[in-house]
């Protein structure tokens, strides 16, 4: 599945296009969310035939789209010791849309 969307890059608008399978960053020691895109005006997820879904925000959105569920990345209270290579291979696409996102840590979060 291919992602296409418009987002702000510094002071310019641009179109970003890539495959969902490329959005998860597996360089962390523990699996965690990654691939978030910010200040997105619209997002389009399409298959190889061009069929899919388009979402347009009334205000800029944040989104991520990966092949792992939240439960895959964080198994909850068990906190089992896993690594990105331990994540199951999924055909599903998990689209997360956020109106806003806060940083973590820091004095102003």
mmCIF file of N, CA and C in Angstrom:
data_model
loop_
_atom_site.group_PDB
_atom_site.id
_atom_site.type_symbol
_atom_site.label_atom_id
_atom_site.label_comp_id
_atom_site.label_asym_id
_atom_site.label_seq_id
_atom_site.Cartn_x
_atom_site.Cartn_y
_atom_site.Cartn_z
ATOM 1 N N UNK A 1 0.855 -1.171 0.000
ATOM 2 C CA UNK A 1 0.000 0.000 0.000
ATOM 3 C C UNK A 1 0.893 1.222 0.000
ATOM 4 N N UNK A 2 0.520 2.226 -0.740
ATOM 5 C CA UNK A 2 1.303 3.445 -0.893
ATOM 6 C C UNK A 2 0.644 4.587 -0.142
ATOM 7 N N UNK A 3 1.467 5.426 0.502
ATOM 8 C CA UNK A 3 0.991 6.617 1.203
ATOM 9 C C UNK A 3 1.319 7.832 0.341
ATOM 10 N N UNK A 4 0.378 8.737 0.185
ATOM 11 C CA UNK A 4 0.647 10.016 -0.442
ATOM 12 C C UNK A 4 0.021 11.079 0.438
ATOM 13 N N UNK A 5 0.706 12.178 0.654
ATOM 14 C CA UNK A 5 0.145 13.235 1.478
ATOM 15 C C UNK A 5 0.907 14.524 1.310
ATOM 16 N N UNK A 6 0.312 15.607 1.729
ATOM 17 C CA UNK A 6 0.976 16.908 1.695
ATOM 18 C C UNK A 6 1.317 17.286 3.121
ATOM 19 N N UNK A 7 2.523 17.759 3.315
ATOM 20 C CA UNK A 7 2.905 18.214 4.646
ATOM 21 C C UNK A 7 3.811 19.432 4.517
ATOM 22 N N UNK A 8 3.966 20.147 5.636
ATOM 23 C CA UNK A 8 4.834 21.317 5.653
ATOM 24 C C UNK A 8 6.261 20.859 5.896
ATOM 25 N N UNK A 9 7.164 21.288 5.060
ATOM 26 C CA UNK A 9 8.585 21.046 5.252
ATOM 27 C C UNK A 9 9.230 22.413 5.384
ATOM 28 N N UNK A 10 9.568 22.771 6.617
ATOM 29 C CA UNK A 10 10.008 24.116 6.968
ATOM 30 C C UNK A 10 8.917 25.100 6.584
ATOM 31 N N UNK A 11 9.099 25.910 5.551
ATOM 32 C CA UNK A 11 8.068 26.869 5.163
ATOM 33 C C UNK A 11 7.442 26.520 3.822
ATOM 34 N N UNK A 12 7.712 25.323 3.335
ATOM 35 C CA UNK A 12 7.216 24.930 2.025
ATOM 36 C C UNK A 12 6.263 23.758 2.148
ATOM 37 N N UNK A 13 5.283 23.712 1.281
ATOM 38 C CA UNK A 13 4.419 22.548 1.191
ATOM 39 C C UNK A 13 5.014 21.596 0.177
ATOM 40 N N UNK A 14 4.881 20.322 0.438
ATOM 41 C CA UNK A 14 5.392 19.329 -0.491
ATOM 42 C C UNK A 14 4.520 18.094 -0.458
ATOM 43 N N UNK A 15 4.746 17.218 -1.401
ATOM 44 C CA UNK A 15 4.029 15.956 -1.461
ATOM 45 C C UNK A 15 5.015 14.845 -1.127
ATOM 46 N N UNK A 16 4.625 14.017 -0.180
ATOM 47 C CA UNK A 16 5.439 12.911 0.277
ATOM 48 C C UNK A 16 4.774 11.622 -0.180
ATOM 49 N N UNK A 17 5.550 10.707 -0.721
ATOM 50 C CA UNK A 17 4.987 9.447 -1.179
ATOM 51 C C UNK A 17 5.959 8.318 -0.855
ATOM 52 N N UNK A 18 5.454 7.259 -0.243
ATOM 53 C CA UNK A 18 6.289 6.101 0.089
ATOM 54 C C UNK A 18 5.383 4.919 0.394
ATOM 55 N N UNK A 19 5.973 3.751 0.555
ATOM 56 C CA UNK A 19 5.231 2.549 0.895
ATOM 57 C C UNK A 19 5.051 2.432 2.402
ATOM 58 N N UNK A 20 3.927 1.880 2.825
ATOM 59 C CA UNK A 20 3.670 1.677 4.247
ATOM 60 C C UNK A 20 4.779 0.836 4.870
ATOM 61 N N UNK A 21 5.227 -0.184 4.192
ATOM 62 C CA UNK A 21 6.256 -1.078 4.746
ATOM 63 C C UNK A 21 7.565 -0.357 5.068
ATOM 64 N N UNK A 22 7.791 0.816 4.523
ATOM 65 C CA UNK A 22 9.014 1.577 4.802
ATOM 66 C C UNK A 22 8.868 2.534 5.980
ATOM 67 N N UNK A 23 7.692 2.620 6.587
ATOM 68 C CA UNK A 23 7.436 3.637 7.608
ATOM 69 C C UNK A 23 7.889 3.248 9.010
ATOM 70 N N UNK A 24 8.006 1.947 9.277
ATOM 71 C CA UNK A 24 8.428 1.525 10.618
ATOM 72 C C UNK A 24 9.951 1.533 10.697
ATOM 73 N N UNK A 25 10.497 2.228 11.702
ATOM 74 C CA UNK A 25 11.945 2.279 11.927
ATOM 75 C C UNK A 25 12.306 1.196 12.930
ATOM 76 N N UNK A 26 13.113 0.237 12.515
ATOM 77 C CA UNK A 26 13.446 -0.889 13.391
ATOM 78 C C UNK A 26 14.818 -0.750 14.057
ATOM 79 N N UNK A 27 15.348 0.455 14.118
ATOM 80 C CA UNK A 27 16.667 0.678 14.707
ATOM 81 C C UNK A 27 16.664 0.887 16.215
ATOM 82 N N UNK A 28 15.487 0.873 16.844
ATOM 83 C CA UNK A 28 15.420 1.011 18.289
ATOM 84 C C UNK A 28 15.677 -0.343 18.949
ATOM 85 N N UNK A 29 16.154 -0.330 20.198
ATOM 86 C CA UNK A 29 16.394 -1.575 20.917
ATOM 87 C C UNK A 29 15.074 -2.280 21.217
ATOM 88 N N UNK A 30 14.073 -1.501 21.678
ATOM 89 C CA UNK A 30 12.739 -2.042 21.923
ATOM 90 C C UNK A 30 11.788 -1.530 20.850
ATOM 91 N N UNK A 31 10.844 -2.351 20.418
ATOM 92 C CA UNK A 31 9.862 -1.869 19.440
ATOM 93 C C UNK A 31 9.068 -0.689 20.004
ATOM 94 N N UNK A 32 8.824 0.302 19.172
ATOM 95 C CA UNK A 32 8.025 1.451 19.580
ATOM 96 C C UNK A 32 7.444 2.129 18.350
ATOM 97 N N UNK A 33 6.475 3.024 18.588
ATOM 98 C CA UNK A 33 5.840 3.730 17.483
ATOM 99 C C UNK A 33 6.885 4.527 16.715
ATOM 100 N N UNK A 34 6.691 4.634 15.421
ATOM 101 C CA UNK A 34 7.600 5.432 14.594
ATOM 102 C C UNK A 34 6.894 5.786 13.293
ATOM 103 N N UNK A 35 7.517 6.661 12.530
ATOM 104 C CA UNK A 35 6.976 7.047 11.235
ATOM 105 C C UNK A 35 5.919 8.130 11.268
ATOM 106 N N UNK A 36 5.793 8.849 12.391
ATOM 107 C CA UNK A 36 4.779 9.894 12.484
ATOM 108 C C UNK A 36 5.095 11.047 11.531
ATOM 109 N N UNK A 37 4.091 11.492 10.820
ATOM 110 C CA UNK A 37 4.203 12.647 9.927
ATOM 111 C C UNK A 37 3.354 13.762 10.524
ATOM 112 N N UNK A 38 3.888 14.978 10.543
ATOM 113 C CA UNK A 38 3.191 16.102 11.163
ATOM 114 C C UNK A 38 2.780 17.159 10.136
ATOM 115 N N UNK A 39 1.826 17.995 10.523
ATOM 116 C CA UNK A 39 1.337 19.105 9.702
ATOM 117 C C UNK A 39 0.847 18.646 8.329
ATOM 118 N N UNK A 40 0.182 17.513 8.307
ATOM 119 C CA UNK A 40 -0.324 16.928 7.069
ATOM 120 C C UNK A 40 -1.687 17.529 6.745
ATOM 121 N N UNK A 41 -1.876 17.937 5.516
ATOM 122 C CA UNK A 41 -3.152 18.504 5.077
ATOM 123 C C UNK A 41 -4.113 17.399 4.642
ATOM 124 N N UNK A 42 -3.578 16.363 3.975
ATOM 125 C CA UNK A 42 -4.382 15.230 3.539
ATOM 126 C C UNK A 42 -3.495 14.004 3.440
ATOM 127 N N UNK A 43 -4.142 12.866 3.496
ATOM 128 C CA UNK A 43 -3.442 11.592 3.351
ATOM 129 C C UNK A 43 -4.258 10.692 2.434
ATOM 130 N N UNK A 44 -3.565 9.974 1.599
ATOM 131 C CA UNK A 44 -4.219 9.021 0.700
ATOM 132 C C UNK A 44 -3.472 7.696 0.809
ATOM 133 N N UNK A 45 -4.189 6.639 1.159
ATOM 134 C CA UNK A 45 -3.642 5.284 1.186
ATOM 135 C C UNK A 45 -4.258 4.533 0.016
ATOM 136 N N UNK A 46 -3.427 4.044 -0.894
ATOM 137 C CA UNK A 46 -3.940 3.346 -2.071
ATOM 138 C C UNK A 46 -3.173 2.055 -2.304
ATOM 139 N N UNK A 47 -3.838 1.120 -2.947
ATOM 140 C CA UNK A 47 -3.164 -0.111 -3.335
ATOM 141 C C UNK A 47 -2.557 0.074 -4.723
ATOM 142 N N UNK A 48 -2.013 -0.986 -5.283
ATOM 143 C CA UNK A 48 -1.326 -0.882 -6.583
ATOM 144 C C UNK A 48 -2.273 -0.520 -7.720
ATOM 145 N N UNK A 49 -3.585 -0.702 -7.520
ATOM 146 C CA UNK A 49 -4.570 -0.344 -8.542
ATOM 147 C C UNK A 49 -5.132 1.058 -8.361
ATOM 148 N N UNK A 50 -4.702 1.742 -7.287
ATOM 149 C CA UNK A 50 -5.181 3.091 -7.029
ATOM 150 C C UNK A 50 -6.415 3.162 -6.155
ATOM 151 N N UNK A 51 -6.922 2.026 -5.712
ATOM 152 C CA UNK A 51 -8.081 2.014 -4.816
ATOM 153 C C UNK A 51 -7.615 2.252 -3.389
ATOM 154 N N UNK A 52 -8.424 2.963 -2.614
ATOM 155 C CA UNK A 52 -8.025 3.209 -1.239
ATOM 156 C C UNK A 52 -8.905 4.226 -0.564
ATOM 157 N N UNK A 53 -8.289 4.994 0.318
ATOM 158 C CA UNK A 53 -9.013 5.972 1.122
ATOM 159 C C UNK A 53 -8.230 7.283 1.136
ATOM 160 N N UNK A 54 -8.961 8.410 1.171
ATOM 161 C CA UNK A 54 -8.331 9.720 1.310
ATOM 162 C C UNK A 54 -8.971 10.427 2.494
ATOM 163 N N UNK A 55 -8.135 11.032 3.322
ATOM 164 C CA UNK A 55 -8.596 11.756 4.506
ATOM 165 C C UNK A 55 -8.057 13.169 4.424
ATOM 166 N N UNK A 56 -8.940 14.149 4.600
ATOM 167 C CA UNK A 56 -8.550 15.554 4.585
ATOM 168 C C UNK A 56 -8.948 16.180 5.916
ATOM 169 N N UNK A 57 -8.025 16.908 6.533
ATOM 170 C CA UNK A 57 -8.308 17.544 7.808
ATOM 171 C C UNK A 57 -8.763 18.977 7.639
ATOM 172 N N UNK A 58 -9.602 19.445 8.555
ATOM 173 C CA UNK A 58 -9.967 20.858 8.582
ATOM 174 C C UNK A 58 -8.808 21.692 9.111
ATOM 175 N N UNK A 59 -7.899 21.040 9.825
ATOM 176 C CA UNK A 59 -6.664 21.636 10.318
ATOM 177 C C UNK A 59 -5.563 20.610 10.066
ATOM 178 N N UNK A 60 -4.291 21.001 10.173
ATOM 179 C CA UNK A 60 -3.211 20.029 9.966
ATOM 180 C C UNK A 60 -3.334 18.836 10.918
ATOM 181 N N UNK A 61 -3.006 17.664 10.418
ATOM 182 C CA UNK A 61 -3.087 16.421 11.167
ATOM 183 C C UNK A 61 -1.701 15.820 11.370
ATOM 184 N N UNK A 62 -1.629 14.868 12.278
ATOM 185 C CA UNK A 62 -0.472 13.979 12.425
ATOM 186 C C UNK A 62 -0.971 12.589 12.086
ATOM 187 N N UNK A 63 -0.132 11.785 11.455
ATOM 188 C CA UNK A 63 -0.538 10.413 11.195
ATOM 189 C C UNK A 63 0.683 9.514 11.132
ATOM 190 N N UNK A 64 0.439 8.258 11.368
ATOM 191 C CA UNK A 64 1.420 7.215 11.069
ATOM 192 C C UNK A 64 0.653 6.043 10.494
ATOM 193 N N UNK A 65 1.329 5.282 9.672
ATOM 194 C CA UNK A 65 0.721 4.126 9.035
ATOM 195 C C UNK A 65 1.793 3.050 8.928
ATOM 196 N N UNK A 66 1.638 2.001 9.731
ATOM 197 C CA UNK A 66 2.641 0.934 9.759
ATOM 198 C C UNK A 66 1.957 -0.430 9.739
ATOM 199 N N UNK A 67 2.730 -1.477 9.611
ATOM 200 C CA UNK A 67 2.216 -2.843 9.565
ATOM 201 C C UNK A 67 2.264 -3.545 10.919
ATOM 202 N N UNK A 68 2.276 -2.787 12.017
ATOM 203 C CA UNK A 68 2.304 -3.367 13.359
ATOM 204 C C UNK A 68 1.232 -2.699 14.214
ATOM 205 N N UNK A 69 0.537 -3.495 15.017
ATOM 206 C CA UNK A 69 -0.477 -2.946 15.917
ATOM 207 C C UNK A 69 0.185 -2.356 17.153
ATOM 208 N N UNK A 70 -0.568 -1.558 17.895
ATOM 209 C CA UNK A 70 -0.058 -1.008 19.160
ATOM 210 C C UNK A 70 0.300 -2.127 20.121
ATOM 211 N N UNK A 71 -0.485 -3.201 20.109
ATOM 212 C CA UNK A 71 -0.206 -4.345 20.981
ATOM 213 C C UNK A 71 1.083 -5.063 20.584
ATOM 214 N N UNK A 72 1.404 -5.075 19.292
ATOM 215 C CA UNK A 72 2.676 -5.657 18.853
ATOM 216 C C UNK A 72 3.850 -4.880 19.444
ATOM 217 N N UNK A 73 3.728 -3.553 19.445
ATOM 218 C CA UNK A 73 4.827 -2.692 19.873
ATOM 219 C C UNK A 73 4.974 -2.633 21.381
ATOM 220 N N UNK A 74 3.858 -2.688 22.102
ATOM 221 C CA UNK A 74 3.894 -2.614 23.561
ATOM 222 C C UNK A 74 2.904 -3.630 24.112
ATOM 223 N N UNK A 75 3.409 -4.766 24.575
ATOM 224 C CA UNK A 75 2.509 -5.830 25.026
ATOM 225 C C UNK A 75 1.794 -5.542 26.342
ATOM 226 N N UNK A 76 1.881 -4.335 26.859
ATOM 227 C CA UNK A 76 1.154 -3.972 28.071
ATOM 228 C C UNK A 76 1.954 -4.202 29.331
ATOM 229 N N UNK A 77 1.272 -4.669 30.375
ATOM 230 C CA UNK A 77 1.917 -4.796 31.680
ATOM 231 C C UNK A 77 2.978 -5.890 31.731
ATOM 232 N N UNK A 78 2.993 -6.796 30.754
ATOM 233 C CA UNK A 78 3.988 -7.877 30.784
ATOM 234 C C UNK A 78 5.389 -7.364 30.453
ATOM 235 N N UNK A 79 5.474 -6.322 29.634
ATOM 236 C CA UNK A 79 6.755 -5.737 29.227
ATOM 237 C C UNK A 79 7.773 -6.817 28.853
ATOM 238 N N UNK A 80 7.329 -7.765 28.058
ATOM 239 C CA UNK A 80 8.246 -8.826 27.668
ATOM 240 C C UNK A 80 9.432 -8.229 26.928
ATOM 241 N N UNK A 81 10.556 -8.828 27.095
ATOM 242 C CA UNK A 81 11.783 -8.341 26.469
ATOM 243 C C UNK A 81 11.782 -8.764 24.996
ATOM 244 N N UNK A 82 11.402 -7.849 24.134
ATOM 245 C CA UNK A 82 11.384 -8.161 22.710
ATOM 246 C C UNK A 82 12.153 -7.111 21.934
ATOM 247 N N UNK A 83 12.500 -7.466 20.730
ATOM 248 C CA UNK A 83 13.257 -6.600 19.832
ATOM 249 C C UNK A 83 12.471 -6.467 18.531
ATOM 250 N N UNK A 84 12.777 -5.466 17.718
ATOM 251 C CA UNK A 84 12.029 -5.304 16.467
ATOM 252 C C UNK A 84 11.975 -6.574 15.616
ATOM 253 N N UNK A 85 13.025 -7.371 15.630
ATOM 254 C CA UNK A 85 13.026 -8.612 14.845
ATOM 255 C C UNK A 85 11.992 -9.616 15.355
ATOM 256 N N UNK A 86 11.517 -9.449 16.599
ATOM 257 C CA UNK A 86 10.523 -10.355 17.187
ATOM 258 C C UNK A 86 9.089 -10.008 16.788
ATOM 259 N N UNK A 87 8.878 -8.861 16.169
ATOM 260 C CA UNK A 87 7.521 -8.445 15.800
ATOM 261 C C UNK A 87 6.962 -9.360 14.713
ATOM 262 N N UNK A 88 5.677 -9.719 14.835
ATOM 263 C CA UNK A 88 5.086 -10.574 13.803
ATOM 264 C C UNK A 88 4.936 -9.812 12.483
ATOM 265 N N UNK A 89 5.062 -10.533 11.392
ATOM 266 C CA UNK A 89 4.835 -9.951 10.063
ATOM 267 C C UNK A 89 3.326 -9.878 9.841
ATOM 268 N N UNK A 90 2.813 -8.688 9.586
ATOM 269 C CA UNK A 90 1.373 -8.510 9.397
ATOM 270 C C UNK A 90 1.088 -7.917 8.013
ATOM 271 N N UNK A 91 -0.015 -8.345 7.437
ATOM 272 C CA UNK A 91 -0.478 -7.761 6.178
ATOM 273 C C UNK A 91 -1.377 -6.563 6.443
ATOM 274 N N UNK A 92 -1.890 -6.451 7.674
ATOM 275 C CA UNK A 92 -2.768 -5.339 8.037
ATOM 276 C C UNK A 92 -1.999 -4.030 8.034
ATOM 277 N N UNK A 93 -2.730 -2.944 7.800
ATOM 278 C CA UNK A 93 -2.165 -1.606 7.896
ATOM 279 C C UNK A 93 -2.863 -0.904 9.045
ATOM 280 N N UNK A 94 -2.078 -0.372 9.964
ATOM 281 C CA UNK A 94 -2.607 0.321 11.130
ATOM 282 C C UNK A 94 -2.385 1.810 10.923
ATOM 283 N N UNK A 95 -3.476 2.532 10.672
ATOM 284 C CA UNK A 95 -3.441 3.970 10.432
ATOM 285 C C UNK A 95 -3.825 4.684 11.717
ATOM 286 N N UNK A 96 -2.952 5.543 12.198
ATOM 287 C CA UNK A 96 -3.208 6.316 13.408
ATOM 288 C C UNK A 96 -3.293 7.779 13.009
ATOM 289 N N UNK A 97 -4.439 8.407 13.282
ATOM 290 C CA UNK A 97 -4.648 9.822 12.987
ATOM 291 C C UNK A 97 -4.734 10.588 14.293
ATOM 292 N N UNK A 98 -3.991 11.673 14.389
ATOM 293 C CA UNK A 98 -4.005 12.515 15.577
ATOM 294 C C UNK A 98 -4.221 13.959 15.150
ATOM 295 N N UNK A 99 -5.024 14.654 15.922
ATOM 296 C CA UNK A 99 -5.171 16.086 15.684
ATOM 297 C C UNK A 99 -3.912 16.808 16.147
ATOM 298 N N UNK A 100 -3.332 16.333 17.249
ATOM 299 C CA UNK A 100 -2.165 16.985 17.818
ATOM 300 C C UNK A 100 -1.357 15.941 18.577
ATOM 301 N N UNK A 101 -0.093 16.210 18.780
ATOM 302 C CA UNK A 101 0.752 15.295 19.515
ATOM 303 C C UNK A 101 1.707 16.101 20.379
ATOM 304 N N UNK A 102 1.908 15.653 21.610
ATOM 305 C CA UNK A 102 2.842 16.323 22.530
ATOM 306 C C UNK A 102 4.163 15.581 22.522
ATOM 307 N N UNK A 103 5.213 16.336 22.707
ATOM 308 C CA UNK A 103 6.519 15.726 22.894
ATOM 309 C C UNK A 103 6.577 15.030 24.228
ATOM 310 N N UNK A 104 7.595 14.237 24.454
ATOM 311 C CA UNK A 104 7.718 13.611 25.761
ATOM 312 C C UNK A 104 8.953 14.138 26.455
ATOM 313 N N UNK A 105 8.866 14.167 27.767
ATOM 314 C CA UNK A 105 9.959 14.755 28.535
ATOM 315 C C UNK A 105 9.976 16.251 28.329
ATOM 316 N N UNK A 106 11.018 16.887 28.775
ATOM 317 C CA UNK A 106 11.161 18.319 28.554
ATOM 318 C C UNK A 106 10.336 19.148 29.513
ATOM 319 N N UNK A 107 10.660 20.430 29.593
ATOM 320 C CA UNK A 107 10.016 21.331 30.532
ATOM 321 C C UNK A 107 8.674 21.861 30.043
ATOM 322 N N UNK A 108 8.447 21.818 28.734
ATOM 323 C CA UNK A 108 7.222 22.412 28.219
ATOM 324 C C UNK A 108 6.254 21.380 27.631
ATOM 325 N N UNK A 109 6.421 20.119 27.980
ATOM 326 C CA UNK A 109 5.544 19.057 27.431
ATOM 327 C C UNK A 109 4.322 18.866 28.287
#
